[in-house]
CSV table of C-alpha atoms in Angstrom, one decimal:
chain,number,residue,atom,x,y,z
A,1,MET,CA,-62.0,-185.4,-54.6
A,2,LYS,CA,-63.4,-185.9,-50.9
A,3,GLU,CA,-66.4,-187.8,-49.8
A,4,PRO,CA,-69.4,-185.4,-49.3
A,5,HIS,CA,-70.4,-185.2,-45.8
A,6,VAL,CA,-72.0,-182.9,-43.3
A,7,ILE,CA,-71.3,-182.4,-39.5
A,8,PHE,CA,-73.8,-180.8,-37.0
A,9,LYS,CA,-72.1,-179.3,-34.0
A,10,THR,CA,-74.7,-179.3,-31.5
A,11,ASP,CA,-72.8,-177.2,-28.8
A,12,GLN,CA,-72.8,-174.3,-31.2
A,13,ASN,CA,-75.6,-174.9,-33.8
A,14,GLN,CA,-72.8,-174.9,-36.4
A,15,VAL,CA,-73.0,-177.1,-39.5
A,16,ASN,CA,-70.1,-177.8,-41.7
A,17,GLY,CA,-68.8,-180.4,-44.3
A,18,ASN,CA,-67.6,-180.9,-47.8
A,19,GLY,CA,-69.5,-181.3,-50.9
A,20,GLY,CA,-67.0,-183.4,-52.6
A,21,CYS,CA,-64.6,-180.6,-53.6
A,22,ASN,CA,-65.4,-177.5,-51.5
A,23,GLY,CA,-65.8,-177.0,-47.9
A,24,PHE,CA,-68.7,-175.2,-46.4
A,25,GLY,CA,-70.0,-174.0,-43.0
A,26,GLY,CA,-72.9,-172.2,-41.6
A,27,GLN,CA,-75.7,-172.1,-38.9
A,28,TYR,CA,-78.8,-174.4,-38.1
A,29,GLU,CA,-81.6,-174.2,-35.9
A,30,LEU,CA,-83.9,-176.9,-34.7
A,31,LYS,CA,-87.6,-176.4,-33.7
A,32,ALA,CA,-90.2,-178.8,-32.5
A,33,PRO,CA,-91.5,-180.7,-34.0
A,34,ASN,CA,-88.8,-181.9,-36.3
A,35,ARG,CA,-88.3,-178.5,-38.1
A,36,ILE,CA,-84.8,-177.3,-39.3
A,37,LYS,CA,-83.3,-174.3,-40.8
A,38,ILE,CA,-79.7,-174.4,-42.2
A,39,ASP,CA,-78.6,-170.8,-43.4
A,40,ARG,CA,-75.6,-168.7,-43.6
A,41,LEU,CA,-73.8,-171.3,-45.6
A,42,VAL,CA,-70.5,-170.1,-46.9
A,43,SER,CA,-68.1,-172.0,-49.1
A,44,THR,CA,-64.8,-172.2,-50.6
A,45,GLN,CA,-64.8,-171.5,-54.3
A,46,MET,CA,-62.4,-173.9,-56.0
A,47,ALA,CA,-63.1,-175.1,-59.6
A,48,CYS,CA,-64.4,-178.7,-59.4
A,49,PRO,CA,-65.2,-181.3,-62.1
A,50,ALA,CA,-68.6,-182.2,-60.3
A,51,LEU,CA,-69.7,-178.7,-59.3
A,52,ASP,CA,-73.4,-179.5,-60.4
A,53,ILE,CA,-73.5,-182.4,-58.0
A,54,GLU,CA,-72.0,-180.2,-55.1
A,55,ASN,CA,-74.4,-177.1,-55.8
A,56,GLN,CA,-77.3,-179.6,-55.5
A,57,PHE,CA,-76.0,-181.0,-52.3
A,58,THR,CA,-75.7,-177.6,-50.6
A,59,LYS,CA,-79.0,-176.5,-52.2
A,60,ALA,CA,-80.9,-179.5,-50.6
A,61,LEU,CA,-79.4,-178.4,-47.0
A,62,THR,CA,-80.6,-174.8,-47.5
A,63,GLU,CA,-83.9,-175.8,-48.8
A,64,ALA,CA,-84.7,-178.2,-46.1
A,65,ASP,CA,-87.4,-177.4,-43.5
A,66,ASN,CA,-88.1,-180.5,-41.7
A,67,TYR,CA,-86.2,-183.6,-40.9
A,68,TYR,CA,-86.5,-187.2,-39.2
A,69,VAL,CA,-84.3,-189.6,-38.0
A,70,ASN,CA,-84.5,-193.5,-38.6
A,71,GLY,CA,-81.9,-195.4,-36.8
A,72,ASP,CA,-78.6,-193.9,-37.9
A,73,THR,CA,-80.1,-192.2,-40.9
A,74,LEU,CA,-81.0,-188.6,-41.1
A,75,ILE,CA,-83.7,-187.6,-43.9
A,76,ILE,CA,-84.1,-184.0,-44.7
A,77,ASN,CA,-87.3,-182.8,-46.7
A,78,LYS,CA,-88.9,-179.7,-47.9
A,79,ALA,CA,-92.6,-179.6,-46.9
A,80,ARG,CA,-94.3,-182.8,-47.9
A,81,MET,CA,-92.3,-183.5,-50.9
A,82,ALA,CA,-90.0,-186.3,-51.4
A,83,PRO,CA,-86.8,-186.5,-49.3
A,84,LEU,CA,-84.0,-183.9,-50.6
A,85,ALA,CA,-81.3,-186.1,-49.0
A,86,ARG,CA,-80.4,-188.9,-46.8
A,87,PHE,CA,-77.4,-189.0,-44.5
A,88,VAL,CA,-76.1,-192.2,-42.7
A,89,ALA,CA,-74.2,-191.5,-39.6
A,90,VAL,CA,-70.4,-192.5,-39.7
A,91,TYR,CA,-69.0,-192.2,-36.0
A,92,MET,CA,-65.7,-190.3,-36.0
A,93,LYS,CA,-62.6,-191.6,-34.2
């Protein structure tokens, strides 16, 4: 099992990552102020032991409509509800 992660590629507005077992990719769009839309996610379809958690992970990405950054942490939200997910930056080598 891999560590769940998400990577936003700013030069092409692409998002990709891994939910723990399956890889995924798609598109994202940013609009002011702090609006985000992540869609067209496609994923590999391997059978995984923690598929429920993985599905919640990708669902949080596609349901998010706004975000904010606090230091190295990206928080994605839907409307004014509690945060859907928090991501802490890990700088790639």
